[in-house]
XYZ file of N, CA, C and O in Angstrom:
200
model
N 82.708 65.567 118.197
C 81.850 66.767 118.374
C 81.645 67.512 119.799
O 81.671 68.512 120.151
N 81.919 66.443 120.652
C 82.278 66.889 122.145
C 83.577 67.715 122.234
O 83.408 68.809 122.958
N 84.573 67.307 121.590
C 85.741 68.234 121.792
C 85.630 69.461 121.051
O 86.263 70.508 121.538
N 84.839 69.497 119.957
C 84.478 70.925 119.417
C 84.023 71.705 120.127
O 84.455 73.201 120.458
N 83.088 71.457 121.042
C 82.256 72.328 122.132
C 83.080 72.431 123.128
O 83.096 73.678 123.530
N 83.940 71.668 123.616
C 84.876 71.799 124.679
C 85.927 72.731 124.113
O 86.346 73.914 125.099
N 86.479 72.760 123.161
C 87.535 73.893 122.516
C 86.943 75.423 122.310
O 87.428 76.208 122.863
N 85.536 75.168 121.973
C 84.934 76.690 121.927
C 84.827 77.140 123.351
O 84.982 78.358 123.494
N 84.150 76.221 124.274
C 84.200 76.643 125.738
C 85.431 77.213 126.355
O 85.587 78.258 126.792
N 86.489 76.720 125.932
C 87.885 77.084 126.491
C 88.363 78.160 125.679
O 88.978 79.017 126.520
N 88.045 78.544 124.496
C 88.425 79.782 123.821
C 87.634 80.898 124.515
O 88.206 82.066 124.944
N 86.395 80.770 124.764
C 85.542 81.778 125.358
C 86.265 81.969 126.738
O 85.969 83.402 127.201
N 86.609 81.123 127.369
C 86.941 81.216 128.929
C 88.190 82.235 128.637
O 88.389 82.837 129.711
N 89.262 81.719 128.030
C 90.509 82.307 127.977
C 90.553 83.474 127.417
O 91.382 84.453 127.800
N 89.801 83.939 126.270
C 89.796 85.214 125.650
C 88.622 86.285 126.148
O 88.646 87.133 125.684
N 87.869 85.473 127.040
C 86.930 86.442 127.822
C 85.731 86.838 126.485
O 85.383 88.244 126.573
N 85.671 86.151 125.508
C 84.585 86.603 124.422
C 83.241 86.175 124.718
O 82.677 85.434 124.078
N 82.612 86.714 125.565
C 81.519 86.075 126.045
C 80.418 86.795 125.004
O 79.170 86.219 124.923
N 80.499 87.940 124.307
C 79.704 88.536 123.757
C 79.658 87.781 122.434
O 78.522 87.784 121.410
N 80.324 86.808 121.835
C 80.195 85.787 120.797
C 79.317 84.744 121.175
O 78.807 84.250 119.889
N 78.914 84.472 122.360
C 78.084 83.291 122.467
C 76.776 83.365 122.083
O 76.327 82.689 121.326
N 75.882 84.601 122.120
C 74.504 84.833 121.441
C 74.784 84.437 120.064
O 73.926 84.186 119.608
N 75.718 85.201 119.356
C 75.842 85.217 117.828
C 75.905 83.803 117.572
O 75.159 83.128 116.373
N 76.771 82.807 118.152
C 77.037 81.385 117.888
C 75.582 80.580 117.930
O 75.288 79.721 117.050
N 74.733 81.154 119.168
C 73.484 80.619 119.184
C 72.433 80.621 118.100
O 71.859 79.763 117.746
N 72.468 81.922 117.800
C 71.801 82.225 116.848
C 71.894 81.487 115.510
O 71.039 81.086 114.880
N 73.313 81.513 115.208
C 73.605 80.830 113.777
C 73.300 79.397 114.066
O 72.741 78.645 113.198
N 73.542 78.789 115.064
C 73.080 77.268 115.566
C 71.810 77.079 115.122
O 71.338 76.169 114.519
N 70.772 77.888 115.942
C 69.409 77.696 115.746
C 69.158 78.004 114.440
O 68.118 77.170 113.793
N 69.392 78.907 113.694
C 69.087 79.131 112.256
C 69.640 78.091 111.282
O 68.599 77.660 110.452
N 70.687 77.526 111.632
C 71.275 76.203 110.709
C 70.238 74.974 111.040
O 70.128 74.200 109.940
N 70.079 74.849 112.541
C 69.150 73.603 112.488
C 67.588 73.785 111.970
O 67.228 72.723 111.603
N 67.396 75.135 111.972
C 65.918 75.174 111.511
C 65.859 75.086 109.823
O 65.070 74.250 109.395
N 67.044 75.433 109.196
C 67.115 75.218 107.694
C 67.218 73.530 107.651
O 66.428 73.126 106.582
N 68.129 72.958 108.434
C 68.428 71.572 108.079
C 67.044 70.594 108.263
O 66.675 69.823 107.623
N 66.378 71.067 109.643
C 65.232 70.268 109.848
C 63.861 70.415 108.996
O 63.155 69.552 108.817
N 63.675 71.705 108.693
C 62.780 72.181 107.664
C 62.630 72.195 106.046
O 62.173 72.377 105.319
N 63.950 71.311 105.877
C 64.255 71.184 104.418
C 63.134 70.573 103.505
O 62.556 70.814 102.575
N 62.776 69.480 104.161
C 61.648 68.502 103.474
C 60.931 68.110 104.362
O 60.431 66.958 104.618
N 59.976 68.947 105.110
C 58.758 68.746 105.839
C 57.595 69.652 105.788
O 57.624 70.189 104.879
N 56.869 69.525 106.571
C 55.495 70.265 106.422
C 55.599 71.831 106.883
O 54.837 72.557 106.953
N 56.880 71.874 107.591
C 56.877 73.357 108.169
C 57.524 74.314 107.131
O 57.716 75.510 107.686
N 57.761 73.838 105.990
C 58.667 74.628 105.045
C 57.769 76.240 105.018
O 58.313 77.012 105.016
N 56.414 75.771 104.716
C 55.563 77.439 104.487
C 55.788 78.254 105.414
O 55.708 79.558 105.512
N 55.918 77.670 106.645
C 55.908 78.656 107.840
C 57.202 79.208 108.150
O 57.338 80.337 108.537
N 58.329 78.350 107.638
C 59.617 79.023 107.766
C 59.923 80.233 106.863
O 60.560 81.242 106.968
N 59.369 80.019 105.649
C 59.287 81.232 104.588
C 58.475 82.457 105.055
O 58.989 83.387 104.654
N 57.648 82.292 106.012
C 57.056 83.469 106.582
C 58.099 84.241 107.525
O 57.893 85.448 107.819
N 58.931 83.518 108.163
C 59.676 83.905 109.136
C 60.673 85.184 108.501
O 61.177 86.049 108.863
N 61.070 84.516 106.990
C 62.070 85.353 106.289
C 61.588 86.309 105.311
O 61.910 86.707 104.556
């Protein structure tokens, strides 16, 4: 997992693709929200967001 993020960082550094970082962060946050809210008491509040 560590090398995965290292590879991404090197890609962004070499290609100067800084504009992709916010997009990946949003996808990561939404993915974590879906995983952690899958079977918890937070589910009704997640539906309100979408």
